[in-house]
Coordinates of C-alpha atoms and ligand atoms in Angstrom, one line a residue:
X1 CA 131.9 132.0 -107.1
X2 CA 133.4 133.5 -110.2
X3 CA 133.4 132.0 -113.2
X4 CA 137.4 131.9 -113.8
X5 CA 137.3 130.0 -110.4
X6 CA 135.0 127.9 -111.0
X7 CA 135.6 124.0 -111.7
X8 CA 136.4 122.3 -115.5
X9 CA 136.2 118.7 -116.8
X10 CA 138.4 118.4 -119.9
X11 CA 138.1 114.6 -120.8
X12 CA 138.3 112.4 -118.0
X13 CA 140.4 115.5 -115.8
X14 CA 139.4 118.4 -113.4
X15 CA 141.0 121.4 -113.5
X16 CA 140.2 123.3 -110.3
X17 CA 140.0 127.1 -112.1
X18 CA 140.0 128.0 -115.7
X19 CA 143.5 129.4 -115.4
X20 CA 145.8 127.6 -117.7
X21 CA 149.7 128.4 -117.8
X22 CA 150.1 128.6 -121.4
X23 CA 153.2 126.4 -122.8
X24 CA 156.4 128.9 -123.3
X25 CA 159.6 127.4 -124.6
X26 CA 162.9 128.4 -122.4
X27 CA 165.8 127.6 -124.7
X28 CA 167.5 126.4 -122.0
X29 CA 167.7 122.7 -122.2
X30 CA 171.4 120.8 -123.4
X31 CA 171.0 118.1 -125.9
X32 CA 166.6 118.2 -125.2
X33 CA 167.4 117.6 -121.8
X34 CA 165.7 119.8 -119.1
X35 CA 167.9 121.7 -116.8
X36 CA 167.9 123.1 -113.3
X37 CA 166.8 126.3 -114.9
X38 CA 163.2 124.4 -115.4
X39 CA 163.1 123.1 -112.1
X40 CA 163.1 126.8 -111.5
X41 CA 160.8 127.8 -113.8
X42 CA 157.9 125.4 -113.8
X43 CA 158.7 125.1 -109.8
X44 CA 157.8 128.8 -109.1
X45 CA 155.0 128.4 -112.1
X46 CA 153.4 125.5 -110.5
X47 CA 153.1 127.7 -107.2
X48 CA 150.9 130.1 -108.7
X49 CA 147.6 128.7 -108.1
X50 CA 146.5 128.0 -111.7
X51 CA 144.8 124.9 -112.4
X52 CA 147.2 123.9 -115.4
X53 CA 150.8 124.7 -116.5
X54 CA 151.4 123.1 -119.6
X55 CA 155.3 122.9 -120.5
X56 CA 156.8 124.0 -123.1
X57 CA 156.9 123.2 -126.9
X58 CA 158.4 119.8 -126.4
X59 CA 160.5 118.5 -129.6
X60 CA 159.5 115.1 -130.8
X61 CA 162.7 114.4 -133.0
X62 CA 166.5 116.4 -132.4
X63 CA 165.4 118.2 -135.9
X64 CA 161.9 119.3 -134.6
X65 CA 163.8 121.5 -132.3
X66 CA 163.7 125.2 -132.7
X67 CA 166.9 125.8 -131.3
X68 CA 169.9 124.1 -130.3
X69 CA 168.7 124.4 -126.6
X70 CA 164.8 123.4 -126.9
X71 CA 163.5 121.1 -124.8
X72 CA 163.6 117.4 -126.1
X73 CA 161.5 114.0 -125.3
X74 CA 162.7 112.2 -128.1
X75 CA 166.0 110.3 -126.2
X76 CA 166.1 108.4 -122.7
X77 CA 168.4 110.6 -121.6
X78 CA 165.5 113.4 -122.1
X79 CA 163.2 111.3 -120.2
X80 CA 165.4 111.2 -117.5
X81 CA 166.4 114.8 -117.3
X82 CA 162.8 115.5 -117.1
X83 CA 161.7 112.7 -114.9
X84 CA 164.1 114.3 -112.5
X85 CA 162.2 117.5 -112.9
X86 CA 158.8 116.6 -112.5
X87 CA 159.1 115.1 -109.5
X88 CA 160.7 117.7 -107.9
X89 CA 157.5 120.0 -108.9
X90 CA 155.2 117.3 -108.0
X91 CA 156.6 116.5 -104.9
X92 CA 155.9 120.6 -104.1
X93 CA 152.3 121.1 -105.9
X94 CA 149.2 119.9 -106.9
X95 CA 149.4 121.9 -110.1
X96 CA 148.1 119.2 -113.1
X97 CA 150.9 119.2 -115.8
X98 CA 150.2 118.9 -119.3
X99 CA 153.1 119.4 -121.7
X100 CA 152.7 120.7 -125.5
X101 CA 154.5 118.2 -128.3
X102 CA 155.7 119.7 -131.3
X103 CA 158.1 119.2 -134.2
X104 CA 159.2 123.2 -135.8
X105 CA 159.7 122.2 -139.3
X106 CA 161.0 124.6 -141.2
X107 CA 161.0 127.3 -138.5
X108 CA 163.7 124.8 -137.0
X109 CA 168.0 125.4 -136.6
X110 CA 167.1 128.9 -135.1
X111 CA 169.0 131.1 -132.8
X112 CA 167.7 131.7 -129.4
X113 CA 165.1 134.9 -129.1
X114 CA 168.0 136.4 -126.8
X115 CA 170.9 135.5 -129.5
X116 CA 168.3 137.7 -132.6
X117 CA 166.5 134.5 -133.3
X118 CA 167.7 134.2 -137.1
X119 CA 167.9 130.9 -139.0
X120 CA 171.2 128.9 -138.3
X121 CA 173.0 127.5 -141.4
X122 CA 172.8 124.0 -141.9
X123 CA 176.6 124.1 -142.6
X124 CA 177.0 126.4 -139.6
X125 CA 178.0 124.0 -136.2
X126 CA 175.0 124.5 -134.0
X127 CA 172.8 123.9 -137.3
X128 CA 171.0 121.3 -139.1
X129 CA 169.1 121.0 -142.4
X130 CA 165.0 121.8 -141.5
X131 CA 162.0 119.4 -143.0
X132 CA 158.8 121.2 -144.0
X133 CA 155.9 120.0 -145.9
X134 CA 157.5 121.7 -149.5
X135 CA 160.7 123.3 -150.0
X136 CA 159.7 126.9 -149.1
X137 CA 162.0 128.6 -146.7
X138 CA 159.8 130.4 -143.7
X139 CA 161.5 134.6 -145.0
X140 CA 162.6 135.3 -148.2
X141 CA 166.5 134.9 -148.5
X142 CA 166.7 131.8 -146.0
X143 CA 168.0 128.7 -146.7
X144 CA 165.0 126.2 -147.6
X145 CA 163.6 123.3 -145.7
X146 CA 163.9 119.6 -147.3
X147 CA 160.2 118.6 -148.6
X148 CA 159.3 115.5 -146.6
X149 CA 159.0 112.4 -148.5
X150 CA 157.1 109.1 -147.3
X151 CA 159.4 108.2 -144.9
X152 CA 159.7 111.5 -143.3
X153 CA 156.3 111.4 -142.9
X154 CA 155.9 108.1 -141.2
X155 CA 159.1 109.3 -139.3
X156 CA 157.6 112.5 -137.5
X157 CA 154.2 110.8 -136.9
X158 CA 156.4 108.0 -135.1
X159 CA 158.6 110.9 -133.0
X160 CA 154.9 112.1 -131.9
X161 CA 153.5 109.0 -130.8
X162 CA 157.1 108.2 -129.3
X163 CA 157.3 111.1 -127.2
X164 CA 153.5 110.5 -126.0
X165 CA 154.4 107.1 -125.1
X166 CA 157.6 109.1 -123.0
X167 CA 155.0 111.8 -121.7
X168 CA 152.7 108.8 -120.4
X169 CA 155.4 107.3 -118.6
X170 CA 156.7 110.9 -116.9
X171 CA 153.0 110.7 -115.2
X172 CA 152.1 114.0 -117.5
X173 CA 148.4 114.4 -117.3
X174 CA 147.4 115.8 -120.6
X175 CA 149.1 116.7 -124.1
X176 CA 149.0 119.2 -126.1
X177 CA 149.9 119.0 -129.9
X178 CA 151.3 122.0 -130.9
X179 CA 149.7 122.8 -134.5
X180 CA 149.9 126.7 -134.0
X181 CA 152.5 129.4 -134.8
X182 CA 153.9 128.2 -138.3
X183 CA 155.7 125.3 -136.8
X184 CA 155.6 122.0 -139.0
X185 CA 151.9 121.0 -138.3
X186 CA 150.7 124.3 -138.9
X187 CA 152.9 124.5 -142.0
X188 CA 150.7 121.5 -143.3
X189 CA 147.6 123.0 -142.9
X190 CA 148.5 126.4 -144.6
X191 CA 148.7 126.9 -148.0
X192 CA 151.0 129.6 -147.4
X193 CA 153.7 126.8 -146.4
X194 CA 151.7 123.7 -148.2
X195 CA 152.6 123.4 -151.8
X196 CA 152.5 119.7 -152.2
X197 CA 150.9 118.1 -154.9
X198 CA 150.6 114.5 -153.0
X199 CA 147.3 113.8 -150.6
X200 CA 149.0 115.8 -148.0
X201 CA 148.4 119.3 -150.4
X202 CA 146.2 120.9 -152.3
X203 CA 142.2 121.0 -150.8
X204 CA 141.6 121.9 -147.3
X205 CA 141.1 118.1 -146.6
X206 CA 144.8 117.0 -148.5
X207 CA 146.1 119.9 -146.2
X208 CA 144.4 118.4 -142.6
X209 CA 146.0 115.2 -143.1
X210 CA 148.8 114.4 -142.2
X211 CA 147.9 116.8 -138.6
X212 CA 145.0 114.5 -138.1
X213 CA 147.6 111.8 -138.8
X214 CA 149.5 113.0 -135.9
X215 CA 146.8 113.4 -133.6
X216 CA 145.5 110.1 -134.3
X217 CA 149.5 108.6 -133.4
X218 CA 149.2 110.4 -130.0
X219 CA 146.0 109.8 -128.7
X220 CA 146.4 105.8 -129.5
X221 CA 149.9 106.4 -127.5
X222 CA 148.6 108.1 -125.0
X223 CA 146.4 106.7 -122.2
X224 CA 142.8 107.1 -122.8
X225 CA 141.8 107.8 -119.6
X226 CA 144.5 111.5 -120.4
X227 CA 143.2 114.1 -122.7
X228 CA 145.0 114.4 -126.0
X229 CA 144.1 118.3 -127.4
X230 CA 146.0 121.0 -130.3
X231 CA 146.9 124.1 -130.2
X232 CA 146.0 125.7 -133.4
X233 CA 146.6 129.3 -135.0
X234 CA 142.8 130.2 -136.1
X235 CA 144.5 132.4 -138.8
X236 CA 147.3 133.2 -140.7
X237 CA 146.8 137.2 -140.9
X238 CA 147.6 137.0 -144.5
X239 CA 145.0 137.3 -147.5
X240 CA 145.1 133.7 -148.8
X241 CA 146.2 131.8 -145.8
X242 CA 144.4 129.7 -143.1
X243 CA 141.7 130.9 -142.0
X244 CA 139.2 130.7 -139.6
X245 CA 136.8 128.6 -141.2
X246 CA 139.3 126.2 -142.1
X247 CA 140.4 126.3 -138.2
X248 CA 136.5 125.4 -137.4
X249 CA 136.9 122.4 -140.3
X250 CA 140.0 121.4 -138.9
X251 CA 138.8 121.9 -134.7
X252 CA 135.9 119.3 -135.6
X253 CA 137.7 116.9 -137.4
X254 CA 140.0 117.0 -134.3
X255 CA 136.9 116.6 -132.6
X256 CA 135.6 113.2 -134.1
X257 CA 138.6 112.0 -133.1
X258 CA 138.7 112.7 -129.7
X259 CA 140.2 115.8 -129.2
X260 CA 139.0 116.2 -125.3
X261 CA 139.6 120.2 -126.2
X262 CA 140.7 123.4 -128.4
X263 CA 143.4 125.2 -127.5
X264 CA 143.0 129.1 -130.2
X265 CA 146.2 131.0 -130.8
X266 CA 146.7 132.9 -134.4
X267 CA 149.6 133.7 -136.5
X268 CA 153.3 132.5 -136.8
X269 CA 153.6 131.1 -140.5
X270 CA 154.6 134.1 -142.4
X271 CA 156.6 137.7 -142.1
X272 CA 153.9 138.9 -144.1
X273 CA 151.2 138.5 -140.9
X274 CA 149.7 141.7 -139.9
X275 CA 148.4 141.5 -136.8
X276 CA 145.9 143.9 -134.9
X277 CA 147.0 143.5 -131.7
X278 CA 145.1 144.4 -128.5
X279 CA 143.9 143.1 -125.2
X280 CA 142.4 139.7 -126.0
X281 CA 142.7 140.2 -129.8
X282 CA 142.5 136.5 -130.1
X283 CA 139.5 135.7 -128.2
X284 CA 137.1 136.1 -131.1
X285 CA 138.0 133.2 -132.2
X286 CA 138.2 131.3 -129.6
X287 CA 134.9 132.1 -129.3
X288 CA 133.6 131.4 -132.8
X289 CA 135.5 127.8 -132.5
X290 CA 134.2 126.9 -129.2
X291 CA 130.2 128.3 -130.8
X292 CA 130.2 125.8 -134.0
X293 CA 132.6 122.8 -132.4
X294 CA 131.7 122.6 -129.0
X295 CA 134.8 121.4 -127.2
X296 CA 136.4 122.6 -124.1
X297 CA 138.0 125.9 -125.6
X298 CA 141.3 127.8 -124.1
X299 CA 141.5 131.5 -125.5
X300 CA 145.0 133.0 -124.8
X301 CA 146.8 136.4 -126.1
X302 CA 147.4 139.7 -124.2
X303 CA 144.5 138.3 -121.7
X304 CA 146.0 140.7 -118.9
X305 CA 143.7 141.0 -115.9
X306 CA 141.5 139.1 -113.8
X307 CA 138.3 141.1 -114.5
X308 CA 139.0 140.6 -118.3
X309 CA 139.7 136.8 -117.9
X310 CA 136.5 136.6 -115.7
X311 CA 134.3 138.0 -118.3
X312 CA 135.8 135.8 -120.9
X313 CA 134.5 132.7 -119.2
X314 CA 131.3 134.3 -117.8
X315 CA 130.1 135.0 -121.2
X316 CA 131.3 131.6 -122.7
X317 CA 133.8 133.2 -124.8
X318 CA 135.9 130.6 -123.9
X319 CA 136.0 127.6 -120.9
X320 CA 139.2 128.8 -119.6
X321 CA 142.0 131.3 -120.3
X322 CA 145.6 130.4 -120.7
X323 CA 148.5 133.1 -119.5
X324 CA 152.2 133.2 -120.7
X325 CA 153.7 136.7 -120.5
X326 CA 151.3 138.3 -117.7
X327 CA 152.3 135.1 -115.4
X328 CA 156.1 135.3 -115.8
X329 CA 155.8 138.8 -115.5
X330 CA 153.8 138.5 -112.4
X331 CA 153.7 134.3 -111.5
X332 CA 151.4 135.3 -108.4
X333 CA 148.5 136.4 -111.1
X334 CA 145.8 133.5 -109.9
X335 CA 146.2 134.7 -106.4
X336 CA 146.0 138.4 -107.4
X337 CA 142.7 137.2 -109.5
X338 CA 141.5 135.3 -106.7
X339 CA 142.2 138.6 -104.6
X340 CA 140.1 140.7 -106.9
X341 CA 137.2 138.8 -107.6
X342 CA 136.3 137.4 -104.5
X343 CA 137.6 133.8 -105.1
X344 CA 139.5 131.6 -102.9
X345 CA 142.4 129.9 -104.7
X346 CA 145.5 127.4 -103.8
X347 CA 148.8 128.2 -102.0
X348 CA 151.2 126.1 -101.0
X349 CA 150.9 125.6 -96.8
X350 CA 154.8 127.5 -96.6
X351 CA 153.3 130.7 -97.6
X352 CA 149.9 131.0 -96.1
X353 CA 151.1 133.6 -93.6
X354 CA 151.2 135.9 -96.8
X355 CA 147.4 135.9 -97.2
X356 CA 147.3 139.9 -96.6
X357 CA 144.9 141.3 -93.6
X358 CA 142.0 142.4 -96.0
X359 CA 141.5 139.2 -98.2
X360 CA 141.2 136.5 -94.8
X361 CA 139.6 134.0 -96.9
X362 CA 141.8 133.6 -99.9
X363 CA 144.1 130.8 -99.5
X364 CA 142.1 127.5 -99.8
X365 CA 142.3 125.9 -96.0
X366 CA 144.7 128.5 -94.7
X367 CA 145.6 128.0 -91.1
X368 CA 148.6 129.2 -88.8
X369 CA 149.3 128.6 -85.6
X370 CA 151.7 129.2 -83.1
X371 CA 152.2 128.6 -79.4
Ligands
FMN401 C1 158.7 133.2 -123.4 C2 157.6 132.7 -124.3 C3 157.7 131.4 -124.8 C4 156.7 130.8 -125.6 N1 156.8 129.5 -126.1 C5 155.7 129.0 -126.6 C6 155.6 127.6 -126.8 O1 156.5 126.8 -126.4 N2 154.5 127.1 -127.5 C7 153.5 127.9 -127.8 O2 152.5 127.3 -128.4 N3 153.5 129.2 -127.6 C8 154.6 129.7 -127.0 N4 154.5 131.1 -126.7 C9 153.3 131.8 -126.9 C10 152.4 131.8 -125.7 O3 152.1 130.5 -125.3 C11 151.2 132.7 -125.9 O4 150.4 132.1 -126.9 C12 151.5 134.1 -126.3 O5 152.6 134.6 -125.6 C13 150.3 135.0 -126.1 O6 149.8 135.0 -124.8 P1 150.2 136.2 -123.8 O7 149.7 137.4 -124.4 O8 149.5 135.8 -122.5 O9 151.7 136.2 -123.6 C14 155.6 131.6 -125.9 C15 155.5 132.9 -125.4 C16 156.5 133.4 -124.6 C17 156.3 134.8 -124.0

């Protein structure tokens, strides 16, 4: 069987394949709440045969939202909205769901990628004043971010655990805390963003904080028997910035606190990034994280084709691969894997007739009949 079919244990759950459905944030909720248009999306997502689709960049708190029309699990109403999803999807697959938390700091009051994306004025209607770990706006020439005090503090680490306590109750099966792309975690943990002079700045350690702060809220909110993991950007492609040794620091002290797994992205906290992109350009890392920490270790970024994803695992680059573009743009990719390596993979009963003449074992259980 081939290794990206093959089974994984992350914590106390079994994901069927190593094919994770990376989190990708729709702008398409109202008020946080979840809309038709993601019973569409994660319905046709959890049809594609990977093992895990993990929703979107969830926003802890109204002003952890990216833009006006993130997804939300900081009110009932949210809860509901996305109870209502959920079991809709559920009721259709087996897919396990995991959803990502996160909070954007000062990368927050933005336009939708389709409206340009640019920074909304606080003054401005659909705006709000952002929070970030010092007053340094994310470009030059944008409006600045409000340094959280004490209280902000203890109020985002309470939106986290909050929202956990929400996600445990929607049935979701794992979480991911989003620490990557130069939203407000990952803003902590570079110094690019991080110029506090409190215990949450300054030394590597000062800068880990109040992230490990975070985790620690979640997992105690979150039932043990569910794993609790980050995402992280293993660098900042900028001279001076995070780095991937602080990413290995930071990956183990995740670790002894019962991270169940890693979860290696790069980039996101600065215009100045220059990055080298290419077919699996952030697999390197991955693989350097999962080498000196040990935990189950997602690799994702322009991981394309099934051949490429297979060798990834085979070699223990990484335990499994996660897809966001390559899936939307084709949300069939696990079967088209499964296809070309030789693997058998899940599809729903409804659509077993499609199993094409020269792959006859390729839909797990397949059977039609007719008088
Ligand atoms: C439409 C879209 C939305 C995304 N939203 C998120 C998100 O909510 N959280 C996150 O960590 N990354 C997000 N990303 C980044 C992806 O998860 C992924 O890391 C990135 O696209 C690289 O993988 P790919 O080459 O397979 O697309 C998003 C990407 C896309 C294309």
């Amino acid at each position: 069987m081939p290794a990206l079919f093959q089974p994984l244990k992350i914590g106390q759950i079994e994901l069927e394949n190593r094919i994770v459905i990376a989190p990708m944030c729709q702008y398409s909720a109202k008020d946080g709440n979840a809309s038709d248009w993601h019973m569409i999306h994660l319905g046709h997502l959890a049809l594609s045969g990977a093992a895990l689709l993990i929703v979107e960049a969830t926003a802890v708190l109204e002003e952890g939202r990216i833009t006006p029309t993130d997804l939300g699990l900081y009110s009932d109403a949210n809860e509901a909205a996305l109870a209502r999803v959920l079991a809709v999807v559920r009721a259709n697959s087996p897919i396990r769901i995991g959803m990502q938390l996160g909070h954007a700091g000062r990368k927050a009051s933005s336009r939708a990628p389709w409206d340009g994306g640019q920074q909304i004025p606080a003054d401005d209607a659909d705006g709000w004043l952002a929070v970030a770990p010092s007053a340094l706006p994310h470009s030059p020439g944008e409006e600045p971010p409000v340094a959280l005090d004490a209280a902000g503090l203890a109020r985002v680490r309470d939106g986290f655990a909050s929202a956990a306590r929400r996600a445990a109750r929607l049935g979701i099966e794992a979480l991911e805390i989003h620490a990557a792309h130069g939203y407000l975690l990952h803003q902590f943990l570079s110094p690019l963003s991080n110029q506090r002079t409190d215990e949450y700045g300054g030394s590597l350690e000062n800068r880990m904080r109040f992230p490990l702060e975070v985790f620690d809220a979640v997992r105690a909110a979150f039932p043990a028997e569910r794993p609790v993991w980050a995402r992280l950007s293993a660098t900042d492609w900028v001279e001076g910035g995070w780095d991937l040794d602080s990413s290995v620091a930071f990956a183990q002290a995740l670790k002894t606190r019962g991270s169940a797994a890693i979860h290696v992205s790069t980039g996101g906290v600065s215009p100045l990034q220059k990055i080298p992109l290419g077919a699996g350009y952030q697999v390197p890392y991955a693989a350097r994280i999962k080498a000196e920490v040990g935990l189950p270790t997602i690799a994702v970024g322009l991981i394309t084709e099934p051949e490429q994803a297979e060798t990834i695992v085979a070699t223990g680059a990484a335990d499994a691969v996660a897809l966001a573009r390559a899936v939307l743009y084709d949300p069939r990719w696990p079967w088209h894997a499964a296809a070309t390596l030789g693997a058998k993979v899940r599809a729903p009963k409804q659509y077993w007739r499609s199993q094409p003449r020269e792959f006859k074992d390729l839909f797990e259980g397949a059977s039609v009949g007719q008088r």
